[in-house]
GROMACS .gro file of C-alpha atoms in nm:
model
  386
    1UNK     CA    1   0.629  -3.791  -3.519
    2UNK     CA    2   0.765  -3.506  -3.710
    3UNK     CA    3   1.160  -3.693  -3.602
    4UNK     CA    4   1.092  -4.008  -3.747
    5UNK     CA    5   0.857  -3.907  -4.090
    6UNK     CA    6   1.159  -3.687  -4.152
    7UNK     CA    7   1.396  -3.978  -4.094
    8UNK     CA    8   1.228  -4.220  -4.324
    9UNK     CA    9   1.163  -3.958  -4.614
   10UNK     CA   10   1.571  -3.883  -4.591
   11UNK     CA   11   1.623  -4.265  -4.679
   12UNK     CA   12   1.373  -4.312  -4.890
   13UNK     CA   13   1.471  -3.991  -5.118
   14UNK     CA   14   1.825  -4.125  -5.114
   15UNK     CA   15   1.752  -4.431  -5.227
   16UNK     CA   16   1.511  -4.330  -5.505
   17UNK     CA   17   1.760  -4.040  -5.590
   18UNK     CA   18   2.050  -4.338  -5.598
   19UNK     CA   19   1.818  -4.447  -5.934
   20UNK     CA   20   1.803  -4.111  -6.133
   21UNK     CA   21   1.783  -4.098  -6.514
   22UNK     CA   22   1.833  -3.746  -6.541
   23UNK     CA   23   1.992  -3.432  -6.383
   24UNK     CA   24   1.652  -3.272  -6.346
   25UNK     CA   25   1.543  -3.573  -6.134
   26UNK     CA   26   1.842  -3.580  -5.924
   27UNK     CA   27   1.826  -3.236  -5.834
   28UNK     CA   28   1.489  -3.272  -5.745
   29UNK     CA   29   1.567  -3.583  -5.515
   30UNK     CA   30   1.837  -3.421  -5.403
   31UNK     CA   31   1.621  -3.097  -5.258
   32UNK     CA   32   1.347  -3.309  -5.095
   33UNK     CA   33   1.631  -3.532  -4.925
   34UNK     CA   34   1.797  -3.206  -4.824
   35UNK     CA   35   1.446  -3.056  -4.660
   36UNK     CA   36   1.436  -3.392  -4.471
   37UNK     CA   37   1.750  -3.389  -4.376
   38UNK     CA   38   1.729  -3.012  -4.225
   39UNK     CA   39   1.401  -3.079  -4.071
   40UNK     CA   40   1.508  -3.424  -3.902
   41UNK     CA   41   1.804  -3.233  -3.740
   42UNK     CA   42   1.656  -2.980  -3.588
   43UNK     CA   43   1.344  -3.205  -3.447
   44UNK     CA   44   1.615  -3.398  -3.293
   45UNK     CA   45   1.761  -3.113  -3.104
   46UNK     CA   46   1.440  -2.981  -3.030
   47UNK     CA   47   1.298  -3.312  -2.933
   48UNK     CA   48   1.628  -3.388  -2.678
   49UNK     CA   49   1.620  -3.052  -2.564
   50UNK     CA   50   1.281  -3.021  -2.398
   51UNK     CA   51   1.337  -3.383  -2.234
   52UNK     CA   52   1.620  -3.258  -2.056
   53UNK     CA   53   1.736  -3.023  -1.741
   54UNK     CA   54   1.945  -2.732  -1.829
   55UNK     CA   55   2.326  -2.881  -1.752
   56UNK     CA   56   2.207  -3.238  -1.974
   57UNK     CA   57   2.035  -3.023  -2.236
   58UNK     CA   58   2.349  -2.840  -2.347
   59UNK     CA   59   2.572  -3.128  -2.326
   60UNK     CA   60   2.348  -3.332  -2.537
   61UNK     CA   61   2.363  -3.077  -2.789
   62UNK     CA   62   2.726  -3.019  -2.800
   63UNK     CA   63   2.837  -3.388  -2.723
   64UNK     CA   64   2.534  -3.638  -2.822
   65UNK     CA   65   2.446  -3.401  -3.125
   66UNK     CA   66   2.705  -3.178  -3.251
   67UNK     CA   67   2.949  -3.485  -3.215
   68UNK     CA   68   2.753  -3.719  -3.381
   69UNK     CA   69   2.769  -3.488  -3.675
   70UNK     CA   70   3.140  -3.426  -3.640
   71UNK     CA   71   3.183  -3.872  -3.642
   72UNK     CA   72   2.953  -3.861  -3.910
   73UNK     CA   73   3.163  -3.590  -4.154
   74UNK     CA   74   3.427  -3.800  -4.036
   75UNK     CA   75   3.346  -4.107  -4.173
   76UNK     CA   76   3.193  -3.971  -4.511
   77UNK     CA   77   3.512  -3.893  -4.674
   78UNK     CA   78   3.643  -4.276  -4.539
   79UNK     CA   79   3.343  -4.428  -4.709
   80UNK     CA   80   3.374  -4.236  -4.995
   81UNK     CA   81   3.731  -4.329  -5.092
   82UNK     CA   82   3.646  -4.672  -5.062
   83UNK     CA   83   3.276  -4.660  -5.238
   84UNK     CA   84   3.389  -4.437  -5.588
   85UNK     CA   85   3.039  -4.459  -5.730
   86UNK     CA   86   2.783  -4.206  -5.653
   87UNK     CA   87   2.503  -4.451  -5.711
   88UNK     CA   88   2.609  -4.716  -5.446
   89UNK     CA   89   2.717  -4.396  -5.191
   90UNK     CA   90   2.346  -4.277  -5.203
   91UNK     CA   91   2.240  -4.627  -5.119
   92UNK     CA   92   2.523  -4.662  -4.797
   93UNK     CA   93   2.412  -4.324  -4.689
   94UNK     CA   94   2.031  -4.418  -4.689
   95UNK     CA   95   2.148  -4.708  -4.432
   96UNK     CA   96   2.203  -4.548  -4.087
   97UNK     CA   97   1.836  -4.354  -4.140
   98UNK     CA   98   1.669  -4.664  -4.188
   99UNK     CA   99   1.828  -4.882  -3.941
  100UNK     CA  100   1.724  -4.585  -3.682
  101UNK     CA  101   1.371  -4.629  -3.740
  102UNK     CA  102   1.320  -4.887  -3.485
  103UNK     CA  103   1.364  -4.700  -3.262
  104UNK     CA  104   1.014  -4.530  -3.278
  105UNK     CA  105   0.918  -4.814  -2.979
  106UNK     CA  106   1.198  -4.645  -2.769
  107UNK     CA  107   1.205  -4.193  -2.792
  108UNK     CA  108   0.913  -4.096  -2.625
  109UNK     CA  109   0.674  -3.726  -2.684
  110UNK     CA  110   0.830  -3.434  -2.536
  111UNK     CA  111   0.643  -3.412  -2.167
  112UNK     CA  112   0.711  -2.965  -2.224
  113UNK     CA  113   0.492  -2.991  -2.528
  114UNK     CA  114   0.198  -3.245  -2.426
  115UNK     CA  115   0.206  -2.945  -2.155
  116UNK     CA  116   0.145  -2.721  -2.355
  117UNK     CA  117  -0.099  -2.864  -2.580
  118UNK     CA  118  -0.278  -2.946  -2.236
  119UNK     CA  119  -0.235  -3.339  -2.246
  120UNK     CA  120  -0.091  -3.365  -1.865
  121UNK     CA  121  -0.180  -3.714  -1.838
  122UNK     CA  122   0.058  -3.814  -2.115
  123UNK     CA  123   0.345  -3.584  -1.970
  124UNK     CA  124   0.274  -3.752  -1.696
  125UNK     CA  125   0.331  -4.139  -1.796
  126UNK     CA  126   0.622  -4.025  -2.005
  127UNK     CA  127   0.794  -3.890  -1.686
  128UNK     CA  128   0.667  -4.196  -1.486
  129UNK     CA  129   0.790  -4.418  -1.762
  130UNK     CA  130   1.124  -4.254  -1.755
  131UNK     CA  131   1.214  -4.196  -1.386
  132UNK     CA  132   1.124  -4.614  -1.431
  133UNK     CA  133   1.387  -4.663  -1.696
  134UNK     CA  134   1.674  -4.451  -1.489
  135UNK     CA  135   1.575  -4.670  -1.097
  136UNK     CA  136   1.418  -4.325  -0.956
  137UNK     CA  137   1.130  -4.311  -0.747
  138UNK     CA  138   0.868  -4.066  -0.891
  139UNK     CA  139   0.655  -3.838  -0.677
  140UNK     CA  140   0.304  -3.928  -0.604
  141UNK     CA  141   0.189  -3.633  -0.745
  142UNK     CA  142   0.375  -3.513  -1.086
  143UNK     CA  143   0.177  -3.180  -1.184
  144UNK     CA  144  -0.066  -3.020  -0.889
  145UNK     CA  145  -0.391  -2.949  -1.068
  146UNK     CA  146  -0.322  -2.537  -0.953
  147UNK     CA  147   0.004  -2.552  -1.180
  148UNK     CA  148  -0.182  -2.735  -1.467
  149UNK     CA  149  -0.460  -2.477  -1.445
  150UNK     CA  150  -0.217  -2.233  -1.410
  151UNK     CA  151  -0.020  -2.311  -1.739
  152UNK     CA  152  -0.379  -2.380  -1.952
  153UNK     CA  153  -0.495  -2.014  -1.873
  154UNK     CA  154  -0.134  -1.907  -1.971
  155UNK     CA  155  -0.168  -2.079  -2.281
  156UNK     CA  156  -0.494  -1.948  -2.348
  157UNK     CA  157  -0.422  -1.584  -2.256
  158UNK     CA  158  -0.120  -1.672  -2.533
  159UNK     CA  159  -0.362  -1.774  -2.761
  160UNK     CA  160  -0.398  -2.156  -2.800
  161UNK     CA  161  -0.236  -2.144  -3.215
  162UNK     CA  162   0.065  -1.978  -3.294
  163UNK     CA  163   0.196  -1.882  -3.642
  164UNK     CA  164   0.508  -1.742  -3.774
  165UNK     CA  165   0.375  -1.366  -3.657
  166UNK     CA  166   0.428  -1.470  -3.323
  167UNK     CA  167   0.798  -1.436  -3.359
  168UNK     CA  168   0.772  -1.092  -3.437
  169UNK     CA  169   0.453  -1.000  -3.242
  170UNK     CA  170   0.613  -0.882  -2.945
  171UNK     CA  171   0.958  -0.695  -2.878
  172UNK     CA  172   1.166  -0.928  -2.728
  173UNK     CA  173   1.080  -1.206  -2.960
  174UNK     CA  174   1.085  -1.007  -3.261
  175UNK     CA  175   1.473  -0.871  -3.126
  176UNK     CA  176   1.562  -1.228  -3.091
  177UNK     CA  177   1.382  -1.355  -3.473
  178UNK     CA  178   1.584  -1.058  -3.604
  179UNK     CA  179   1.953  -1.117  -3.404
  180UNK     CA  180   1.861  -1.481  -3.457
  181UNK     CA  181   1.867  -1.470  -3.833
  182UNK     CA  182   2.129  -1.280  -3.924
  183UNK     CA  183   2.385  -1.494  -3.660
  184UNK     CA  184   2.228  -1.767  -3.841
  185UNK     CA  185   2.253  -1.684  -4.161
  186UNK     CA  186   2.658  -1.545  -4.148
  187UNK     CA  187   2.745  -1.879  -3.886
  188UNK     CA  188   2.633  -2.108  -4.197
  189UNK     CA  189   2.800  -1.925  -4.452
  190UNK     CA  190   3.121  -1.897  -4.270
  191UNK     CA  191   3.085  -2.287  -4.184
  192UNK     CA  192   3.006  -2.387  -4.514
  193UNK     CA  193   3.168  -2.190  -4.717
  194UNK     CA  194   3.557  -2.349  -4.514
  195UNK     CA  195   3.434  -2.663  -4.514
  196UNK     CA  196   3.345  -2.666  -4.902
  197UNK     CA  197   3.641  -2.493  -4.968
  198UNK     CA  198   3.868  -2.814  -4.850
  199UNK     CA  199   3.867  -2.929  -5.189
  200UNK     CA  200   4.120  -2.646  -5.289
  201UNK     CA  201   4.319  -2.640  -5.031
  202UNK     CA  202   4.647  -2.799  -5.043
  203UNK     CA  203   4.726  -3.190  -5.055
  204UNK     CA  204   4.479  -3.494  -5.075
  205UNK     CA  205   4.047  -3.393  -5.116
  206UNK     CA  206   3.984  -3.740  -4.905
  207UNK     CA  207   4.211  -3.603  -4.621
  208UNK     CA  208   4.135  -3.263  -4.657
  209UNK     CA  209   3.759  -3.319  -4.554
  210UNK     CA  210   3.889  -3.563  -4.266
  211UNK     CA  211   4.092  -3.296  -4.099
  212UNK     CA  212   3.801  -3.067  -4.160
  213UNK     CA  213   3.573  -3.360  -3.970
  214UNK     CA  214   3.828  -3.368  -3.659
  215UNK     CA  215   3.806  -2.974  -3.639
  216UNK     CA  216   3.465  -3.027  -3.574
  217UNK     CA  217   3.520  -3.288  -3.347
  218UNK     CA  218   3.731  -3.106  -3.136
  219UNK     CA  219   3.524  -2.778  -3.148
  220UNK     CA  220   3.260  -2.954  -2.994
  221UNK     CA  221   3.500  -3.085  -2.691
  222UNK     CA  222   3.619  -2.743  -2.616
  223UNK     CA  223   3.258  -2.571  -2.678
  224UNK     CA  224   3.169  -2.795  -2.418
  225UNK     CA  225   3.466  -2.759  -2.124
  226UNK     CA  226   3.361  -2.372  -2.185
  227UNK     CA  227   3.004  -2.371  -2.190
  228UNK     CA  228   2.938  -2.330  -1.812
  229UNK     CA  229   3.273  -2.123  -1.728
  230UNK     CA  230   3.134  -1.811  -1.927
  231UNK     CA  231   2.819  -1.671  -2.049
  232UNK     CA  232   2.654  -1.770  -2.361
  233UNK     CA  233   2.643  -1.446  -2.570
  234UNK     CA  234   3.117  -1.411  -2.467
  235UNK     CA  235   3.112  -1.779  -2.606
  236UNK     CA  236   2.976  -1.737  -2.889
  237UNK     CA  237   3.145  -1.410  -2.991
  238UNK     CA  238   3.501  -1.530  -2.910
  239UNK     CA  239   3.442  -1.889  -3.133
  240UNK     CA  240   3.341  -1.609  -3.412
  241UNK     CA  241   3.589  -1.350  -3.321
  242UNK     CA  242   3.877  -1.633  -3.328
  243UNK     CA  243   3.758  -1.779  -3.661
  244UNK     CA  244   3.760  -1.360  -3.840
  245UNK     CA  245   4.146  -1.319  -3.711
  246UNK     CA  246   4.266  -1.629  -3.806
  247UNK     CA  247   4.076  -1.630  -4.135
  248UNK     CA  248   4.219  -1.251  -4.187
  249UNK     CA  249   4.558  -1.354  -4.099
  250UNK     CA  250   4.599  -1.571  -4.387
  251UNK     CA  251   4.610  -1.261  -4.637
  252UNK     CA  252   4.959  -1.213  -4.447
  253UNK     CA  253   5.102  -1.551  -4.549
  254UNK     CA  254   5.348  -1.606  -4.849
  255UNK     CA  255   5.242  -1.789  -5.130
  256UNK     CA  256   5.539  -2.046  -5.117
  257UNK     CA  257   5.369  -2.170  -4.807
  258UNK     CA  258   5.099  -2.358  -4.908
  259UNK     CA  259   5.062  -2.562  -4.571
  260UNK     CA  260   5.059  -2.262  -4.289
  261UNK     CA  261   4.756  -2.117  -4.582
  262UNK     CA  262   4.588  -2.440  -4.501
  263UNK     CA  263   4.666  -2.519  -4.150
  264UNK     CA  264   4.500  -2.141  -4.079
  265UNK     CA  265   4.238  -2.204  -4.230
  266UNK     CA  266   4.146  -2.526  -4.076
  267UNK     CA  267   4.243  -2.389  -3.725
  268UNK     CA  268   4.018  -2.099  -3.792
  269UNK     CA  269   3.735  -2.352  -3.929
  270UNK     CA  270   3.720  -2.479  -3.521
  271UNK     CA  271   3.605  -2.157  -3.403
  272UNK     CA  272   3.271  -2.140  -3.642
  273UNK     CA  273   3.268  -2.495  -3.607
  274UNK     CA  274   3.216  -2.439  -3.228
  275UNK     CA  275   3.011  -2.116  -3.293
  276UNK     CA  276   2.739  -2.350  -3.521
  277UNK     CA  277   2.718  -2.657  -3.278
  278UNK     CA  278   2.646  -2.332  -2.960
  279UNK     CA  279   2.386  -2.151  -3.157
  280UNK     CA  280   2.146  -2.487  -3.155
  281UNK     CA  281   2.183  -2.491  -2.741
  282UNK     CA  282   2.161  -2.123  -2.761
  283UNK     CA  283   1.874  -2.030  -2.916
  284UNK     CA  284   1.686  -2.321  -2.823
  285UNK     CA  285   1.722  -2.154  -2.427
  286UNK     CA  286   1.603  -1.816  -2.597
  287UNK     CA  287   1.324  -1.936  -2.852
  288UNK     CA  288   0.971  -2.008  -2.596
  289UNK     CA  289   0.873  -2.375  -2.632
  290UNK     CA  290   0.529  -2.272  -2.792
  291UNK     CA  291   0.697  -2.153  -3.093
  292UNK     CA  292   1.036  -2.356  -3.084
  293UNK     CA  293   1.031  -2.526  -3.386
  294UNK     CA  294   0.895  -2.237  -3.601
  295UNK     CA  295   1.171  -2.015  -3.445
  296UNK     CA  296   1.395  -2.309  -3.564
  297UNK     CA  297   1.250  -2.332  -3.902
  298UNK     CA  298   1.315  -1.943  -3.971
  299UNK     CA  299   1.694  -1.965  -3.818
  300UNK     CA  300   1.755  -2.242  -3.993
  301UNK     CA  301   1.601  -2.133  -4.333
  302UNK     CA  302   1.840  -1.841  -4.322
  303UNK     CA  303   2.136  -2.072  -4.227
  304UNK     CA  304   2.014  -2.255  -4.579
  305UNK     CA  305   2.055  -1.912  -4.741
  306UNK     CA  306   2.373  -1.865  -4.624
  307UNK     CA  307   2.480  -2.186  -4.743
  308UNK     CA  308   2.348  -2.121  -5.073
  309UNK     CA  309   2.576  -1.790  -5.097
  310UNK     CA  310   2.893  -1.978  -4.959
  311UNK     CA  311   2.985  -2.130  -5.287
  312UNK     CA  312   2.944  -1.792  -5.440
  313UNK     CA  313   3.192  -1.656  -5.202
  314UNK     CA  314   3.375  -1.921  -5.278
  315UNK     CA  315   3.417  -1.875  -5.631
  316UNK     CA  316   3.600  -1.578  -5.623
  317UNK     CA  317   3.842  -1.759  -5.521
  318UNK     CA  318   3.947  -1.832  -5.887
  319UNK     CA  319   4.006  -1.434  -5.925
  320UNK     CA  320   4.212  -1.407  -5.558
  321UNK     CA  321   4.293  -1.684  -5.385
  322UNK     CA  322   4.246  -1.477  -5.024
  323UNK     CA  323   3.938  -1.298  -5.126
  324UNK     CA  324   3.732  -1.528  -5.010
  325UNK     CA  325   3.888  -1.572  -4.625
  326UNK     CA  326   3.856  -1.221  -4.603
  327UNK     CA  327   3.475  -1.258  -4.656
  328UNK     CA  328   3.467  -1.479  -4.417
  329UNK     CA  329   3.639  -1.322  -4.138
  330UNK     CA  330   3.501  -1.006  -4.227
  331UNK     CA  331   3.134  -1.125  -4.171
  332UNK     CA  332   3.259  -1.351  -3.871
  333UNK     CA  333   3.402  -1.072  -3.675
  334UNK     CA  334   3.023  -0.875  -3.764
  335UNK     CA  335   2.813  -1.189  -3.608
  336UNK     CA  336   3.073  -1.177  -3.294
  337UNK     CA  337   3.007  -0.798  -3.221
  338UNK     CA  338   2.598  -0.892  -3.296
  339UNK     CA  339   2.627  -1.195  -3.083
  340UNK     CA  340   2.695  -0.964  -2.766
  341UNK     CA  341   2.365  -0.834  -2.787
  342UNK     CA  342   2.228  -1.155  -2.745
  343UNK     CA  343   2.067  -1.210  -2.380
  344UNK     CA  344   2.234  -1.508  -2.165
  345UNK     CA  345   2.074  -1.785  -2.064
  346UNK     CA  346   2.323  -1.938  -1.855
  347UNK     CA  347   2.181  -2.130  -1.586
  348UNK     CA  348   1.820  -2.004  -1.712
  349UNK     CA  349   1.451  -2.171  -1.693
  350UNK     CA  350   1.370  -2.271  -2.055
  351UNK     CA  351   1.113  -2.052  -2.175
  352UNK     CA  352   0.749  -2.191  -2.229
  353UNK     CA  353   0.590  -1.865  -2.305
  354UNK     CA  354   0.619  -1.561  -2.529
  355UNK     CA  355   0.588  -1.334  -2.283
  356UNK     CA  356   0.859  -1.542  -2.092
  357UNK     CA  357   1.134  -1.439  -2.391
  358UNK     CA  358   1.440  -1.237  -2.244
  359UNK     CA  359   1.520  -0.917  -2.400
  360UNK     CA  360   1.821  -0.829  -2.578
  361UNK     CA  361   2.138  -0.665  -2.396
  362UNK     CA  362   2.199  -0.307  -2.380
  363UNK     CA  363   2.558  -0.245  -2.276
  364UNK     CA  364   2.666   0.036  -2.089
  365UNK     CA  365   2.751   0.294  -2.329
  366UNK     CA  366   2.388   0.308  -2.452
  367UNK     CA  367   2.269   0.406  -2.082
  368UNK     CA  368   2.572   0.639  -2.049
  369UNK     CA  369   2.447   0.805  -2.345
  370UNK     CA  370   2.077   0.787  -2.222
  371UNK     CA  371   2.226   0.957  -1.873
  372UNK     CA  372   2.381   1.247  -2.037
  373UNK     CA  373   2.125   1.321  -2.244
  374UNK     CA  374   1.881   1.327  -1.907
  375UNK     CA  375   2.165   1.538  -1.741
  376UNK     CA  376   2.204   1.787  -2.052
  377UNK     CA  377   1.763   1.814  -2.037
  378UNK     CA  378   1.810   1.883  -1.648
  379UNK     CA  379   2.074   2.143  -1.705
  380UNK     CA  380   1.891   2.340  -1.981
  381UNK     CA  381   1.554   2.319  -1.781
  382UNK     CA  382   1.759   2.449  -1.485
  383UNK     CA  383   1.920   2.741  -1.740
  384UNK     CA  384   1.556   2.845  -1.822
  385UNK     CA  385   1.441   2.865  -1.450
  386UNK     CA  386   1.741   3.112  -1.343
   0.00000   0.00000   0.00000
């Protein structure tokens, strides 16, 4: 429900923003559209991700989601150059939402949440409908009425309504809310703040943004050849830890050499390209099902906050051209050192509960330290005795 309300509300603001009389107005439009917009994404991912096993879920992130996004930054600069008015590129962009909404008939409820909101019946003729669809036989017997009990007096010992104090409630999940919006917040400002930033590099604005669009393509197809060969917390790191050296690098590059400057930066722009299509797979196997999309809706409010800065960073740009890619790797080498403390999920159950939330990593200087302080106790107890 939540998908398709957002998709229709993203058209409709676009084409009712395509009409403004005023700057006020069209800021205004523009915010709503960009609220839909945000909140259609990440019900998509959500939605997808709780249909699927672990090996599809990830793949449909990084291949069926995070591509789609990379075709579609592709093709907005090629529509752009050929439709020069902002009015009539509202009205084009408004199109692909609205000839989407058919398809209402066709995406079914997530069977994880009618779980958990106790409708089995429904899971059930969703999973019948769809083993159907594929040619597989479905079991007799879907959910046994123990595991259905089972899960109802889980949820209830849960608590049957969660709010946004559930994320911090407990340890784990309030180590993950915190770890979550910080990565979050520096992945989007990092991300956004290259990708606006094609407009000054050098040659053409139109194929400046293209390029930028195949980066992302091509993030996505290596994200994905790596996703299974190491765990998820290395992955992410190295995409950010690659995108702070390159980005740093640049500082060491002459000024007569305007197109090593930009092909740095757009070779650094793949690994926090391939950083921000991860995190969505990521923390959707680390956020608990019950409070999925609110965990989303706090990640990805910070994400907006970091794109809000990103210009900002930008800007200082017109006082040192380098400043700003040393921002940028600067706070993407941070996230890839915080990203290690992130628990993997590789090959992991998806979480349904809260108290089913892994907790962070502690690596093994921390219980080196925690042995010599035990040993240093023992010896000075030991002292006392003789």
């Amino acid at each position: 429900m939540v998908f398709f309300v957002t998709m229709l509300l993203q058209a409709v603001t676009a084409l009712i923003q395509a009409t403004s009389v005023s700057w006020v107005m069209f800021c205004v439009l523009n915010c709503a559209r960009g609220l839909s917009q945000i909140s259609n994404y990440i019900s998509s991912i959500v939605l997808g991700s709780e249909m699927l096993s672990s090996s599809a879920r990830v793949s449909y992130t990084l291949l069926g989601h995070s591509l789609g996004f990379g075709l579609g930054y592709a093709l907005l600069p090629l529509v752009a150059y050929f439709i020069r008015g902002w009015r009539l590129l509202l009205v084009a962009s408004a199109i692909p939402s609205l000839l989407f909404l058919p398809s209402w008939w066709l995406i079914p409820e997530s069977p994880r949440w009618l779980l958990q909101k106790g409708r089995v019946e429904e899971a059930e003729r969703v999973i019948r409908n769809a083993a159907r669809q594929n040619r597989v036989p479905a079991p007799e017997i879907i959910f046994r009425a123990g595991e259905c009990l089972e899960l109802i007096q889980n949820k209830d010992e849960e608590g049957q309504t969660y709010t946004y104090l559930d994320l911090i409630r407990t340890p784990n999940m309030r180590n993950i809310t915190i770890l979550g919006i910080f990565m979050w917040l520096s992945v989007a400002m990092v991300y956004y703040g290259l990708s606006l930033n094609t407009s000054n590099l050098y040659g053409d604005v139109y194929l400046n943004c293209f390029f930028s669009a195949l980066i992302d393509i091509g993030a996505c197809f290596v994200t994905w050849l790596l996703v299974n060969r190491v765990s998820r917390p290395t992955l992410l790191s190295c995409a950010l830890m690659f995108c702070g050296l390159l980005l740093l690098i640049i500082q060491l590059v002459p000024e007569d050499m305007p197109v090593m400057f930009q092909v740095l930066a757009l070779v650094g722009k793949m690994g926090v390209s391939g950083a921000y299509s991860f995190i969505y797979a990521f923390f959707t196997e680390l956020i608990p099902t019950v409070v999925r999309n609110m965990g989303f809706g706090i990640s990805s409010t910070a994400a907006r906050l970091g794109t809000i800065i990103s210009p900002f960073v930008i800007y200082i740009g017109v006082y040192s051209k380098i400043l700003p890619y040393i921002i940028f790797g600067t706070i993407s080498i941070i996230a890839a050192a915080v990203g290690m403390l992130l628990p993997d999920t590789r090959d992991c159950k998806l979480p349904d509960l809260i108290s089913q939330a892994k907790p962070i990593r502690k690596f093994s200087c921390q219980r080196k330290w925690a042995s010599l302080q035990s040993e240093g106790r023992k010896v000075k107890s030991n002292s006392t005795l003789c």
